mmCIF file of N, CA and C in Angstrom:
data_model
loop_
_atom_site.group_PDB
_atom_site.id
_atom_site.type_symbol
_atom_site.label_atom_id
_atom_site.label_comp_id
_atom_site.label_asym_id
_atom_site.label_seq_id
_atom_site.Cartn_x
_atom_site.Cartn_y
_atom_site.Cartn_z
ATOM 1 N N UNK A 25 161.442 108.658 55.940
ATOM 2 C CA UNK A 25 161.366 107.798 54.466
ATOM 3 C C UNK A 25 160.435 107.024 55.168
ATOM 4 N N UNK A 26 160.104 106.239 56.288
ATOM 5 C CA UNK A 26 159.111 105.560 55.989
ATOM 6 C C UNK A 26 157.796 105.986 55.613
ATOM 7 N N UNK A 27 157.434 107.118 55.613
ATOM 8 C CA UNK A 27 156.222 107.325 54.878
ATOM 9 C C UNK A 27 156.186 107.556 53.374
ATOM 10 N N UNK A 28 157.724 107.635 52.999
ATOM 11 C CA UNK A 28 157.513 107.660 51.244
ATOM 12 C C UNK A 28 157.793 105.790 50.689
ATOM 13 N N UNK A 29 157.848 104.997 51.637
ATOM 14 C CA UNK A 29 157.986 103.775 50.573
ATOM 15 C C UNK A 29 156.034 103.211 51.554
ATOM 16 N N UNK A 30 155.250 103.622 52.394
ATOM 17 C CA UNK A 30 154.569 103.415 52.413
ATOM 18 C C UNK A 30 153.252 104.179 51.325
ATOM 19 N N UNK A 31 153.700 105.410 51.181
ATOM 20 C CA UNK A 31 152.744 106.147 50.344
ATOM 21 C C UNK A 31 153.255 105.855 48.649
ATOM 22 N N UNK A 32 154.033 104.944 48.435
ATOM 23 C CA UNK A 32 154.647 104.622 47.181
ATOM 24 C C UNK A 32 153.882 103.525 46.381
ATOM 25 N N UNK A 33 153.262 103.574 45.324
ATOM 26 C CA UNK A 33 152.556 102.986 44.619
ATOM 27 C C UNK A 33 153.020 101.720 44.468
ATOM 28 N N UNK A 34 152.143 99.950 44.173
ATOM 29 C CA UNK A 34 152.797 98.801 44.581
ATOM 30 C C UNK A 34 152.844 98.513 42.645
ATOM 31 N N UNK A 35 153.626 97.766 42.254
ATOM 32 C CA UNK A 35 153.502 97.954 41.016
ATOM 33 C C UNK A 35 152.777 96.289 40.902
ATOM 34 N N UNK A 36 153.060 95.867 39.691
ATOM 35 C CA UNK A 36 152.037 94.486 39.806
ATOM 36 C C UNK A 36 153.041 93.339 39.868
ATOM 37 N N UNK A 37 154.135 93.082 39.985
ATOM 38 C CA UNK A 37 155.263 92.297 40.476
ATOM 39 C C UNK A 37 154.636 91.766 42.175
ATOM 40 N N UNK A 38 154.785 93.017 42.578
ATOM 41 C CA UNK A 38 154.772 93.102 44.529
ATOM 42 C C UNK A 38 153.698 92.753 44.475
ATOM 43 N N UNK A 39 152.005 93.331 43.691
ATOM 44 C CA UNK A 39 151.073 92.603 44.008
ATOM 45 C C UNK A 39 150.325 91.143 43.893
ATOM 46 N N UNK A 40 151.254 90.834 42.729
ATOM 47 C CA UNK A 40 150.596 89.382 43.237
ATOM 48 C C UNK A 40 152.081 88.085 42.988
ATOM 49 N N UNK A 41 152.471 88.865 44.303
ATOM 50 C CA UNK A 41 153.797 87.805 45.242
ATOM 51 C C UNK A 41 153.094 87.038 46.118
ATOM 52 N N UNK A 42 151.850 87.707 46.850
ATOM 53 C CA UNK A 42 151.221 87.537 48.073
ATOM 54 C C UNK A 42 150.009 86.395 47.179
ATOM 55 N N UNK A 43 150.206 85.439 48.361
ATOM 56 C CA UNK A 43 148.769 84.613 47.074
ATOM 57 C C UNK A 43 147.727 84.683 47.937
ATOM 58 N N UNK A 44 146.994 85.399 48.774
ATOM 59 C CA UNK A 44 146.238 85.830 49.582
ATOM 60 C C UNK A 44 145.300 86.779 47.607
ATOM 61 N N UNK A 45 146.504 87.986 47.152
ATOM 62 C CA UNK A 45 146.522 88.582 46.478
ATOM 63 C C UNK A 45 145.929 87.904 45.264
ATOM 64 N N UNK A 46 146.547 86.758 44.689
ATOM 65 C CA UNK A 46 146.426 86.284 43.566
ATOM 66 C C UNK A 46 145.163 85.744 43.566
ATOM 67 N N UNK A 47 144.872 85.050 44.694
ATOM 68 C CA UNK A 47 143.708 84.481 45.086
ATOM 69 C C UNK A 47 141.968 85.327 45.005
ATOM 70 N N UNK A 48 142.510 86.930 44.926
ATOM 71 C CA UNK A 48 141.350 88.056 44.957
ATOM 72 C C UNK A 48 141.063 87.764 43.835
ATOM 73 N N UNK A 49 142.141 88.651 42.740
ATOM 74 C CA UNK A 49 142.405 87.931 41.156
ATOM 75 C C UNK A 49 141.256 87.328 40.603
ATOM 76 N N UNK A 50 141.914 85.831 41.300
ATOM 77 C CA UNK A 50 140.981 84.766 40.190
ATOM 78 C C UNK A 50 139.470 84.836 41.048
ATOM 79 N N UNK A 51 139.165 85.866 42.089
ATOM 80 C CA UNK A 51 137.514 85.581 42.031
ATOM 81 C C UNK A 51 137.716 86.052 41.576
ATOM 82 N N UNK A 52 137.824 87.522 41.178
ATOM 83 C CA UNK A 52 137.008 89.320 40.479
ATOM 84 C C UNK A 52 137.576 88.461 39.361
ATOM 85 N N UNK A 53 137.956 87.663 38.886
ATOM 86 C CA UNK A 53 138.463 87.289 37.225
ATOM 87 C C UNK A 53 136.758 87.573 36.441
ATOM 88 N N UNK A 54 135.664 86.971 37.162
ATOM 89 C CA UNK A 54 134.941 87.201 35.830
ATOM 90 C C UNK A 54 133.419 87.790 36.501
ATOM 91 N N UNK A 55 133.760 88.634 37.670
ATOM 92 C CA UNK A 55 132.278 89.377 37.999
ATOM 93 C C UNK A 55 132.819 90.564 39.333
ATOM 94 N N UNK A 56 132.060 91.421 39.373
ATOM 95 C CA UNK A 56 132.028 92.675 39.982
ATOM 96 C C UNK A 56 131.506 92.170 41.290
ATOM 97 N N UNK A 57 132.877 92.248 42.028
ATOM 98 C CA UNK A 57 131.773 91.917 43.835
ATOM 99 C C UNK A 57 132.081 92.887 45.204
ATOM 100 N N UNK A 58 131.013 93.230 45.584
ATOM 101 C CA UNK A 58 131.341 94.095 46.951
ATOM 102 C C UNK A 58 132.059 93.084 48.468
ATOM 103 N N UNK A 59 132.853 94.492 48.806
ATOM 104 C CA UNK A 59 133.758 93.811 49.791
ATOM 105 C C UNK A 59 133.045 93.084 50.878
ATOM 106 N N UNK A 60 131.593 92.777 51.135
ATOM 107 C CA UNK A 60 131.233 91.883 52.502
ATOM 108 C C UNK A 60 131.154 90.907 52.094
ATOM 109 N N UNK A 61 131.451 90.448 50.866
ATOM 110 C CA UNK A 61 131.082 89.263 49.600
ATOM 111 C C UNK A 61 131.931 88.112 49.688
ATOM 112 N N UNK A 62 133.347 89.489 49.026
ATOM 113 C CA UNK A 62 134.869 88.734 49.144
ATOM 114 C C UNK A 62 135.536 88.658 50.475
ATOM 115 N N UNK A 63 135.556 89.144 51.379
ATOM 116 C CA UNK A 63 135.873 89.346 53.110
ATOM 117 C C UNK A 63 135.146 87.785 53.155
ATOM 118 N N UNK A 64 133.846 86.825 53.062
ATOM 119 C CA UNK A 64 133.350 86.284 53.186
ATOM 120 C C UNK A 64 134.054 84.686 52.758
ATOM 121 N N UNK A 65 134.896 85.071 52.040
ATOM 122 C CA UNK A 65 135.486 83.613 51.388
ATOM 123 C C UNK A 65 137.113 83.631 51.879
ATOM 124 N N UNK A 66 137.045 84.339 53.035
ATOM 125 C CA UNK A 66 138.777 84.580 53.127
ATOM 126 C C UNK A 66 138.646 84.576 54.995
ATOM 127 N N UNK A 67 139.649 83.634 55.363
ATOM 128 C CA UNK A 67 139.693 83.122 56.693
ATOM 129 C C UNK A 67 140.652 84.309 57.589
ATOM 130 N N UNK A 68 139.944 85.456 57.182
ATOM 131 C CA UNK A 68 140.897 87.064 57.603
ATOM 132 C C UNK A 68 139.607 88.208 57.967
ATOM 133 N N UNK A 69 139.934 89.136 58.892
ATOM 134 C CA UNK A 69 139.248 90.058 58.821
ATOM 135 C C UNK A 69 138.812 90.775 57.686
ATOM 136 N N UNK A 70 137.784 91.576 57.715
ATOM 137 C CA UNK A 70 137.836 92.560 56.506
ATOM 138 C C UNK A 70 138.452 93.426 55.780
ATOM 139 N N UNK A 71 139.057 93.701 57.241
ATOM 140 C CA UNK A 71 140.381 95.009 57.141
ATOM 141 C C UNK A 71 141.571 94.366 56.658
ATOM 142 N N UNK A 72 141.665 93.092 56.828
ATOM 143 C CA UNK A 72 143.065 92.813 56.202
ATOM 144 C C UNK A 72 142.092 92.195 54.600
ATOM 145 N N UNK A 73 141.612 91.971 54.323
ATOM 146 C CA UNK A 73 141.293 91.934 52.799
ATOM 147 C C UNK A 73 141.086 93.432 52.188
ATOM 148 N N UNK A 74 140.877 94.073 52.920
ATOM 149 C CA UNK A 74 140.688 95.925 52.028
ATOM 150 C C UNK A 74 141.870 96.098 51.936
ATOM 151 N N UNK A 75 142.779 95.615 52.677
ATOM 152 C CA UNK A 75 144.034 96.100 52.813
ATOM 153 C C UNK A 75 144.776 95.076 51.813
ATOM 154 N N UNK A 76 144.434 94.337 50.663
ATOM 155 C CA UNK A 76 144.977 92.774 50.383
ATOM 156 C C UNK A 76 144.686 93.869 48.626
ATOM 157 N N UNK A 77 142.805 94.855 48.647
ATOM 158 C CA UNK A 77 142.133 94.712 47.689
ATOM 159 C C UNK A 77 143.318 96.322 47.155
ATOM 160 N N UNK A 78 143.365 96.812 49.132
ATOM 161 C CA UNK A 78 144.093 98.103 48.479
ATOM 162 C C UNK A 78 145.331 97.839 47.437
ATOM 163 N N UNK A 79 146.281 97.513 47.781
ATOM 164 C CA UNK A 79 147.232 97.000 46.809
ATOM 165 C C UNK A 79 147.171 96.536 45.397
ATOM 166 N N UNK A 80 146.305 95.783 45.494
ATOM 167 C CA UNK A 80 145.943 95.216 43.816
ATOM 168 C C UNK A 80 145.611 96.838 43.285
ATOM 169 N N UNK A 81 144.359 97.793 43.943
ATOM 170 C CA UNK A 81 143.964 98.821 43.112
ATOM 171 C C UNK A 81 144.782 99.602 43.044
ATOM 172 N N UNK A 82 146.443 100.027 43.941
ATOM 173 C CA UNK A 82 147.263 100.915 43.795
ATOM 174 C C UNK A 82 148.391 100.238 42.487
ATOM 175 N N UNK A 83 148.123 99.377 42.127
ATOM 176 C CA UNK A 83 148.421 98.032 40.844
ATOM 177 C C UNK A 83 148.180 98.428 40.040
ATOM 178 N N UNK A 84 147.015 98.846 39.790
ATOM 179 C CA UNK A 84 145.898 99.103 38.767
ATOM 180 C C UNK A 84 144.944 97.802 38.474
ATOM 181 N N UNK A 85 145.537 96.772 39.160
ATOM 182 C CA UNK A 85 144.831 95.579 38.687
ATOM 183 C C UNK A 85 143.541 95.166 39.209
ATOM 184 N N UNK A 86 142.775 96.471 40.115
ATOM 185 C CA UNK A 86 141.522 96.127 40.654
ATOM 186 C C UNK A 86 140.651 97.107 40.600
ATOM 187 N N UNK A 87 139.810 97.477 39.969
ATOM 188 C CA UNK A 87 138.666 98.395 39.855
ATOM 189 C C UNK A 87 137.874 98.774 40.788
ATOM 190 N N UNK A 88 137.988 99.985 41.905
ATOM 191 C CA UNK A 88 136.819 99.960 42.530
ATOM 192 C C UNK A 88 135.875 101.025 42.650
ATOM 193 N N UNK A 89 134.175 100.469 42.625
ATOM 194 C CA UNK A 89 133.582 101.587 42.540
ATOM 195 C C UNK A 89 132.180 101.584 43.536
ATOM 196 N N UNK A 90 131.556 102.432 43.826
ATOM 197 C CA UNK A 90 131.001 103.140 45.292
ATOM 198 C C UNK A 90 129.839 102.734 44.638
ATOM 199 N N UNK A 91 128.709 101.985 44.896
ATOM 200 C CA UNK A 91 127.319 101.966 44.582
ATOM 201 C C UNK A 91 126.145 102.019 46.484
ATOM 202 N N UNK A 92 125.976 103.094 46.552
ATOM 203 C CA UNK A 92 125.564 103.477 47.302
ATOM 204 C C UNK A 92 126.839 103.441 48.955
ATOM 205 N N UNK A 93 126.696 102.573 50.001
ATOM 206 C CA UNK A 93 127.370 102.970 50.833
ATOM 207 C C UNK A 93 128.012 101.556 50.817
ATOM 208 N N UNK A 94 127.845 101.069 49.597
ATOM 209 C CA UNK A 94 129.025 99.680 49.192
ATOM 210 C C UNK A 94 130.317 99.828 48.196
ATOM 211 N N UNK A 95 130.597 99.634 48.700
ATOM 212 C CA UNK A 95 132.558 99.593 47.823
ATOM 213 C C UNK A 95 132.213 98.631 46.737
ATOM 214 N N UNK A 96 132.274 98.306 45.741
ATOM 215 C CA UNK A 96 131.868 96.790 44.590
ATOM 216 C C UNK A 96 133.488 97.055 43.900
ATOM 217 N N UNK A 97 134.106 95.428 43.596
ATOM 218 C CA UNK A 97 135.560 95.422 42.986
ATOM 219 C C UNK A 97 135.115 94.898 42.134
ATOM 220 N N UNK A 98 136.025 94.986 40.424
ATOM 221 C CA UNK A 98 135.955 93.894 39.556
ATOM 222 C C UNK A 98 137.835 93.955 39.374
ATOM 223 N N UNK A 99 138.245 92.965 38.621
ATOM 224 C CA UNK A 99 139.339 92.726 38.154
ATOM 225 C C UNK A 99 139.615 93.210 36.898
ATOM 226 N N UNK A 100 140.948 94.069 36.607
ATOM 227 C CA UNK A 100 141.686 95.097 35.404
ATOM 228 C C UNK A 100 142.988 94.477 35.244
ATOM 229 N N UNK A 101 142.908 93.436 33.982
ATOM 230 C CA UNK A 101 143.579 92.529 33.620
ATOM 231 C C UNK A 101 145.043 93.275 33.453
ATOM 232 N N UNK A 102 144.577 94.830 32.578
ATOM 233 C CA UNK A 102 144.717 95.459 31.688
ATOM 234 C C UNK A 102 146.754 95.164 32.112
ATOM 235 N N UNK A 103 146.613 95.858 33.425
ATOM 236 C CA UNK A 103 148.061 95.730 33.959
ATOM 237 C C UNK A 103 149.405 94.290 33.808
ATOM 238 N N UNK A 104 148.429 93.096 34.297
ATOM 239 C CA UNK A 104 148.789 92.157 33.734
ATOM 240 C C UNK A 104 150.238 91.526 32.402
ATOM 241 N N UNK A 105 149.288 92.321 31.558
ATOM 242 C CA UNK A 105 150.239 92.649 30.437
ATOM 243 C C UNK A 105 151.726 92.391 30.403
ATOM 244 N N UNK A 106 151.838 93.607 31.102
ATOM 245 C CA UNK A 106 153.707 93.914 32.029
ATOM 246 C C UNK A 106 153.941 92.531 32.425
ATOM 247 N N UNK A 107 153.312 92.043 33.532
ATOM 248 C CA UNK A 107 154.039 90.269 33.183
ATOM 249 C C UNK A 107 154.336 89.495 32.338
ATOM 250 N N UNK A 108 152.880 89.640 31.303
ATOM 251 C CA UNK A 108 152.876 88.781 30.416
ATOM 252 C C UNK A 108 154.685 88.944 29.451
ATOM 253 N N UNK A 109 155.039 90.209 28.907
ATOM 254 C CA UNK A 109 155.686 90.444 28.197
ATOM 255 C C UNK A 109 157.053 89.889 29.032
ATOM 256 N N UNK A 110 157.501 90.525 30.366
ATOM 257 C CA UNK A 110 158.689 89.825 31.161
ATOM 258 C C UNK A 110 159.034 88.381 30.921
ATOM 259 N N UNK A 111 157.495 87.786 31.325
ATOM 260 C CA UNK A 111 157.680 86.256 30.993
ATOM 261 C C UNK A 111 158.208 85.651 29.289
ATOM 262 N N UNK A 112 157.866 86.628 28.152
ATOM 263 C CA UNK A 112 157.685 85.626 27.674
ATOM 264 C C UNK A 112 159.574 86.091 27.479
ATOM 265 N N UNK A 113 159.699 86.945 27.674
ATOM 266 C CA UNK A 113 161.327 86.595 27.479
ATOM 267 C C UNK A 113 161.626 85.662 27.730
ATOM 268 N N UNK A 114 161.813 85.022 29.279
ATOM 269 C CA UNK A 114 162.187 83.550 29.511
ATOM 270 C C UNK A 114 161.609 82.560 29.445
ATOM 271 N N UNK A 115 160.563 82.883 28.322
ATOM 272 C CA UNK A 115 160.020 81.709 27.656
ATOM 273 C C UNK A 115 160.930 80.951 26.573
ATOM 274 N N UNK A 116 161.509 81.531 26.038
ATOM 275 C CA UNK A 116 162.205 81.086 24.496
ATOM 276 C C UNK A 116 163.110 80.287 25.527
ATOM 277 N N UNK A 117 163.923 80.510 26.666
ATOM 278 C CA UNK A 117 165.156 78.946 27.505
ATOM 279 C C UNK A 117 164.259 77.646 27.858
ATOM 280 N N UNK A 118 162.750 78.334 28.152
ATOM 281 C CA UNK A 118 161.877 77.120 28.154
ATOM 282 C C UNK A 118 161.757 76.224 27.256
ATOM 283 N N UNK A 119 161.479 76.853 25.740
ATOM 284 C CA UNK A 119 160.475 76.263 24.670
ATOM 285 C C UNK A 119 162.620 75.737 24.281
ATOM 286 N N UNK A 120 163.551 75.542 24.386
ATOM 287 C CA UNK A 120 165.076 75.754 24.141
ATOM 288 C C UNK A 120 164.950 74.138 25.242
ATOM 289 N N UNK A 121 164.283 73.661 25.974
ATOM 290 C CA UNK A 121 165.213 72.536 26.977
ATOM 291 C C UNK A 121 163.901 71.322 26.668
ATOM 292 N N UNK A 122 162.822 72.099 26.522
ATOM 293 C CA UNK A 122 161.753 71.580 25.785
ATOM 294 C C UNK A 122 161.855 70.829 24.391
ATOM 295 N N UNK A 123 162.818 71.509 23.731
ATOM 296 C CA UNK A 123 163.064 71.488 22.312
ATOM 297 C C UNK A 123 164.178 70.509 21.981
ATOM 298 N N UNK A 124 164.677 70.263 23.091
ATOM 299 C CA UNK A 124 166.252 69.486 23.683
ATOM 300 C C UNK A 124 166.112 68.521 23.939
ATOM 301 N N UNK A 125 164.527 68.113 25.074
ATOM 302 C CA UNK A 125 164.397 67.518 25.879
ATOM 303 C C UNK A 125 163.862 66.268 24.801
ATOM 304 N N UNK A 126 162.877 67.149 23.721
ATOM 305 C CA UNK A 126 161.953 66.251 22.845
ATOM 306 C C UNK A 126 162.838 65.439 21.785
ATOM 307 N N UNK A 127 164.395 66.101 21.521
ATOM 308 C CA UNK A 127 165.037 65.677 20.547
ATOM 309 C C UNK A 127 166.399 64.545 21.574
ATOM 310 N N UNK A 128 166.582 64.883 22.603
ATOM 311 C CA UNK A 128 166.419 63.456 23.447
ATOM 312 C C UNK A 128 166.035 62.628 23.193
ATOM 313 N N UNK A 129 164.585 62.578 23.829
ATOM 314 C CA UNK A 129 163.617 61.287 23.700
ATOM 315 C C UNK A 129 163.652 61.081 21.974
ATOM 316 N N UNK A 130 163.934 60.946 21.217
ATOM 317 C CA UNK A 130 163.049 60.933 19.657
ATOM 318 C C UNK A 130 165.012 60.544 19.168
ATOM 319 N N UNK A 131 166.113 60.733 19.989
ATOM 320 C CA UNK A 131 167.292 59.913 19.532
ATOM 321 C C UNK A 131 167.359 58.439 19.719
ATOM 322 N N UNK A 132 168.566 58.013 19.446
ATOM 323 C CA UNK A 132 168.829 56.381 19.796
ATOM 324 C C UNK A 132 169.293 56.679 20.725
ATOM 325 N N UNK A 133 169.224 55.595 21.954
ATOM 326 C CA UNK A 133 169.513 55.356 22.991
ATOM 327 C C UNK A 133 171.381 55.212 22.832
ATOM 328 N N UNK A 134 171.302 55.835 24.144
ATOM 329 C CA UNK A 134 173.081 56.189 23.695
ATOM 330 C C UNK A 134 173.610 57.296 23.091
ATOM 331 N N UNK A 135 172.815 57.345 22.531
ATOM 332 C CA UNK A 135 173.105 58.966 21.647
ATOM 333 C C UNK A 135 173.624 60.191 22.734
ATOM 334 N N UNK A 136 174.420 61.159 22.355
ATOM 335 C CA UNK A 136 174.322 62.593 23.594
ATOM 336 C C UNK A 136 174.011 63.600 22.231
ATOM 337 N N UNK A 137 173.076 63.673 22.902
ATOM 338 C CA UNK A 137 172.110 64.997 21.761
ATOM 339 C C UNK A 137 173.039 66.816 21.755
ATOM 340 N N UNK A 138 173.176 67.040 21.006
ATOM 341 C CA UNK A 138 174.371 68.662 21.145
ATOM 342 C C UNK A 138 173.422 69.553 21.751
ATOM 343 N N UNK A 139 174.240 70.135 22.759
ATOM 344 C CA UNK A 139 173.507 71.242 23.309
ATOM 345 C C UNK A 139 173.323 70.394 24.924
ATOM 346 N N UNK A 140 173.196 69.391 25.141
ATOM 347 C CA UNK A 140 173.173 68.487 26.670
ATOM 348 C C UNK A 140 174.046 67.958 27.243
ATOM 349 N N UNK A 141 173.649 68.396 28.470
ATOM 350 C CA UNK A 141 174.719 67.888 29.274
ATOM 351 C C UNK A 141 174.514 66.473 30.006
ATOM 352 N N UNK A 142 175.377 65.982 30.011
ATOM 353 C CA UNK A 142 175.254 63.973 30.766
ATOM 354 C C UNK A 142 174.777 64.875 32.460
ATOM 355 N N UNK A 143 174.204 63.742 32.914
ATOM 356 C CA UNK A 143 173.622 63.876 34.044
ATOM 357 C C UNK A 143 175.195 62.609 34.896
ATOM 358 N N UNK A 144 175.531 63.053 35.647
ATOM 359 C CA UNK A 144 176.985 62.183 36.377
ATOM 360 C C UNK A 144 176.357 61.096 37.066
ATOM 361 N N UNK A 145 176.536 60.109 37.033
ATOM 362 C CA UNK A 145 176.147 59.046 37.596
ATOM 363 C C UNK A 145 176.760 59.210 38.969
ATOM 364 N N UNK A 146 175.593 59.131 40.498
ATOM 365 C CA UNK A 146 175.773 59.025 41.595
ATOM 366 C C UNK A 146 176.930 58.318 42.220
ATOM 367 N N UNK A 147 178.110 59.218 42.969
ATOM 368 C CA UNK A 147 178.887 58.888 43.574
ATOM 369 C C UNK A 147 179.280 57.295 44.385
ATOM 370 N N UNK A 148 179.244 56.017 43.828
ATOM 371 C CA UNK A 148 179.372 54.442 45.240
ATOM 372 C C UNK A 148 180.060 54.565 46.205
ATOM 373 N N UNK A 149 179.481 55.497 47.119
ATOM 374 C CA UNK A 149 180.190 54.978 48.650
ATOM 375 C C UNK A 149 180.248 53.670 49.329
ATOM 376 N N UNK A 150 179.274 52.821 48.533
ATOM 377 C CA UNK A 150 179.378 51.704 49.524
ATOM 378 C C UNK A 150 177.388 51.540 50.013
ATOM 379 N N UNK A 151 177.577 52.370 49.475
ATOM 380 C CA UNK A 151 175.649 52.695 50.032
ATOM 381 C C UNK A 151 174.470 52.123 49.022
ATOM 382 N N UNK A 152 174.993 51.289 48.546
ATOM 383 C CA UNK A 152 173.660 50.387 46.931
ATOM 384 C C UNK A 152 172.701 50.216 48.018
ATOM 385 N N UNK A 153 172.531 49.648 49.492
ATOM 386 C CA UNK A 153 171.350 49.576 50.068
ATOM 387 C C UNK A 153 170.460 50.274 49.948
ATOM 388 N N UNK A 154 170.650 51.569 50.110
ATOM 389 C CA UNK A 154 170.088 52.857 50.175
ATOM 390 C C UNK A 154 168.878 52.578 48.728
#
């Protein structure tokens, strides 16, 4: 069972869940780099950086290329389109909230815009000095 899990490819969501891997993607965004140059920028071993790069490669976010004895890595952003499509669905909720906020700010004071619930006042428990 453990072998099946470890041999499974990582998806884009798993790959970008780690902050180190997101930083690796930013680093590789504009150029191809060898492992020795990449690992010198992180406070971890070369083996640890290599494991992060392997996860990114399994998700299709990083391409590797052998040049002599060194392996070079570069970003392949195409798989991020899956993430973009997923987030686009939720963007409509953010846009709706921003539209409601704009409407609220632009209405007369004291008027309640449709679709917005008023925030209740905090209960007064005699701690007005806080």
